[in-house]
Short mmCIF file of C-alpha atoms in Angstrom, two decimals:
data_model
loop_
_atom_site.label_atom_id
_atom_site.label_comp_id
_atom_site.label_asym_id
_atom_site.label_seq_id
_atom_site.Cartn_x
_atom_site.Cartn_y
_atom_site.Cartn_z
CA ALA A 1 -7.26 50.44 7.60
CA PRO A 2 -5.34 49.29 10.71
CA ILE A 3 -2.98 47.09 8.72
CA VAL A 4 -1.72 50.14 6.81
CA ARG A 5 -2.12 53.16 9.09
CA GLY A 6 -2.85 51.75 12.53
CA THR A 7 -0.66 51.76 15.58
CA LEU A 8 1.32 48.62 16.33
CA VAL A 9 -1.26 47.59 18.92
CA GLU A 10 -4.04 47.98 16.32
CA LYS A 11 -1.99 45.93 13.88
CA LEU A 12 -1.47 43.23 16.51
CA ASN A 13 -5.21 43.20 17.15
CA PHE A 14 -5.76 42.77 13.43
CA ALA A 15 -3.26 39.92 13.36
CA PHE A 16 -4.97 38.14 16.27
CA HIS A 17 -8.25 38.22 14.38
CA LEU A 18 -6.46 37.04 11.26
CA TYR A 19 -5.19 33.97 13.11
CA ASP A 20 -8.54 33.37 14.83
CA LEU A 21 -10.05 31.85 11.70
CA LYS A 22 -13.14 30.48 13.47
CA GLY A 23 -13.85 33.67 15.41
CA THR A 24 -13.73 31.91 18.79
CA GLY A 25 -11.56 34.48 20.57
CA LYS A 26 -8.68 32.04 20.72
CA VAL A 27 -6.19 30.59 18.25
CA SER A 28 -5.79 26.84 17.82
CA LYS A 29 -2.61 25.13 16.73
CA GLU A 30 -4.34 24.22 13.47
CA GLU A 31 -5.34 27.83 12.83
CA MET A 32 -1.81 29.07 13.46
CA LEU A 33 -0.35 26.34 11.27
CA ASP A 34 -2.78 27.21 8.48
CA VAL A 35 -2.07 30.96 8.62
CA LEU A 36 1.71 30.57 8.92
CA SER A 37 1.73 28.07 6.05
CA HIS A 38 -0.13 30.52 3.83
CA MET A 39 2.10 33.42 4.91
CA ASN A 40 5.12 31.26 4.17
CA LYS A 41 3.84 30.55 0.67
CA ALA A 42 3.12 34.25 0.10
CA ALA A 43 6.63 35.16 1.25
CA SER A 44 8.11 32.73 -1.25
CA TYR A 45 6.05 34.35 -4.02
CA PHE A 46 7.88 37.60 -3.30
CA GLY A 47 11.26 35.87 -3.35
CA ASP A 48 11.74 35.53 0.40
CA ASP A 49 13.07 32.34 1.92
CA MET A 50 10.45 29.66 2.44
CA MET A 51 10.34 27.13 5.25
CA ASP A 52 9.39 23.55 4.52
CA LYS A 53 6.19 22.17 6.08
CA ASP A 54 8.12 20.45 8.87
CA LYS A 55 9.84 23.70 9.89
CA VAL A 56 6.52 25.58 9.97
CA LYS A 57 5.05 22.84 12.18
CA GLU A 58 8.14 22.97 14.41
CA VAL A 59 7.74 26.74 14.86
CA VAL A 60 4.04 26.37 15.74
CA ASP A 61 4.76 23.53 18.18
CA GLN A 62 7.43 25.64 19.87
CA ILE A 63 5.13 28.66 20.13
CA PHE A 64 2.38 26.57 21.73
CA GLU A 65 4.80 24.80 24.07
CA GLU A 66 6.07 28.15 25.33
CA SER A 67 2.89 30.24 25.27
CA ASP A 68 -0.10 27.92 25.89
CA LYS A 69 -0.10 28.52 29.65
CA GLY A 70 -3.51 26.86 30.06
CA HIS A 71 -2.33 23.74 28.21
CA ASP A 72 -5.68 23.63 26.44
CA GLY A 73 -4.38 23.63 22.87
CA TYR A 74 -5.38 27.26 22.29
CA LEU A 75 -3.82 30.69 22.67
CA ASP A 76 -6.13 33.29 24.11
CA TYR A 77 -5.39 36.95 23.49
CA SER A 78 -2.93 37.28 26.36
CA GLU A 79 -1.13 34.04 25.48
CA PHE A 80 -0.99 35.14 21.86
CA MET A 81 0.65 38.42 22.88
CA ASP A 82 3.16 36.42 24.95
CA ALA A 83 3.93 34.45 21.79
CA VAL A 84 4.49 37.69 19.90
CA ALA A 85 6.82 38.95 22.61
CA ALA A 86 8.83 35.72 22.44
CA HIS A 87 8.71 35.43 18.64
CA PRO A 88 8.50 38.95 17.19
CA ASN A 89 9.24 37.61 13.72
CA ILE A 90 5.72 36.16 13.55
CA VAL A 91 4.38 39.71 13.30
CA GLU A 92 6.85 41.26 10.89
CA PHE A 93 4.17 41.45 8.22
CA VAL A 94 2.12 43.90 10.28
CA LYS A 95 4.99 45.93 11.67
CA GLY A 96 7.28 46.52 8.74
CA ASP A 97 10.25 47.29 10.98
CA GLY A 98 11.99 43.93 11.21
CA GLY A 99 10.84 43.08 14.73
CA ALA A 100 12.05 46.09 16.72
CA GLY A 101 9.77 46.99 19.60
CA ALA A 102 7.37 44.06 19.25
CA LYS A 103 8.04 42.78 22.75
CA ASP A 104 7.11 46.06 24.44
CA GLU A 105 4.10 46.63 22.19
CA ALA A 106 2.88 43.05 22.70
CA ALA A 107 3.15 43.48 26.46
CA THR A 108 1.12 46.68 26.19
CA ALA A 109 -1.47 44.97 24.01
CA ALA A 110 -1.75 42.03 26.42
CA ALA A 111 -2.36 44.24 29.44
CA PRO A 112 -5.99 44.22 30.58
CA ALA A 113 -7.87 47.25 29.32
CA GLY A 114 -10.96 47.06 31.47
CA GLY A 115 -12.70 44.62 29.17
CA SER A 116 -12.56 41.03 28.12
CA GLY A 117 -9.14 41.49 26.59
CA ALA A 118 -10.27 40.03 23.31
CA GLY A 119 -9.00 41.54 20.18
CA GLY A 120 -5.26 41.62 19.56
CA GLY A 121 -2.46 39.46 18.53
CA ALA A 122 0.26 38.65 16.20
CA GLY A 123 0.77 36.61 13.18
CA ALA A 124 3.02 36.35 10.24
CA ALA A 125 5.34 33.98 8.59
CA ALA A 126 8.18 33.08 10.89
CA LYS A 127 11.63 33.12 9.37
CA LYS A 128 14.18 30.34 9.55
#
């Protein structure tokens, strides 16, 4: 399974699909808010710090403000990878290394690979 044994790029692809709840090939603000809220709750179950709902919304708003280059209310694969590069903590759950190297790996994952580019991304509970 990519989440356990995959490369970081495979894990980022998994995360993109995790965030893309509707399977549209892009992530809406609502989808990201939903996933991050659930990740936040799961983190608290394991004793990690939990953000309040307003902080989670603030993080999502900031990510979209910085990464939604098309200003269409969605993050496509490339925009999502840009978000990961800027906010590596949103992918800690797939990396397991505290954020090191996410920027370089996200840039690699966002690079066109001779196809549509669909299929990668980041996503995890952001920390305070």
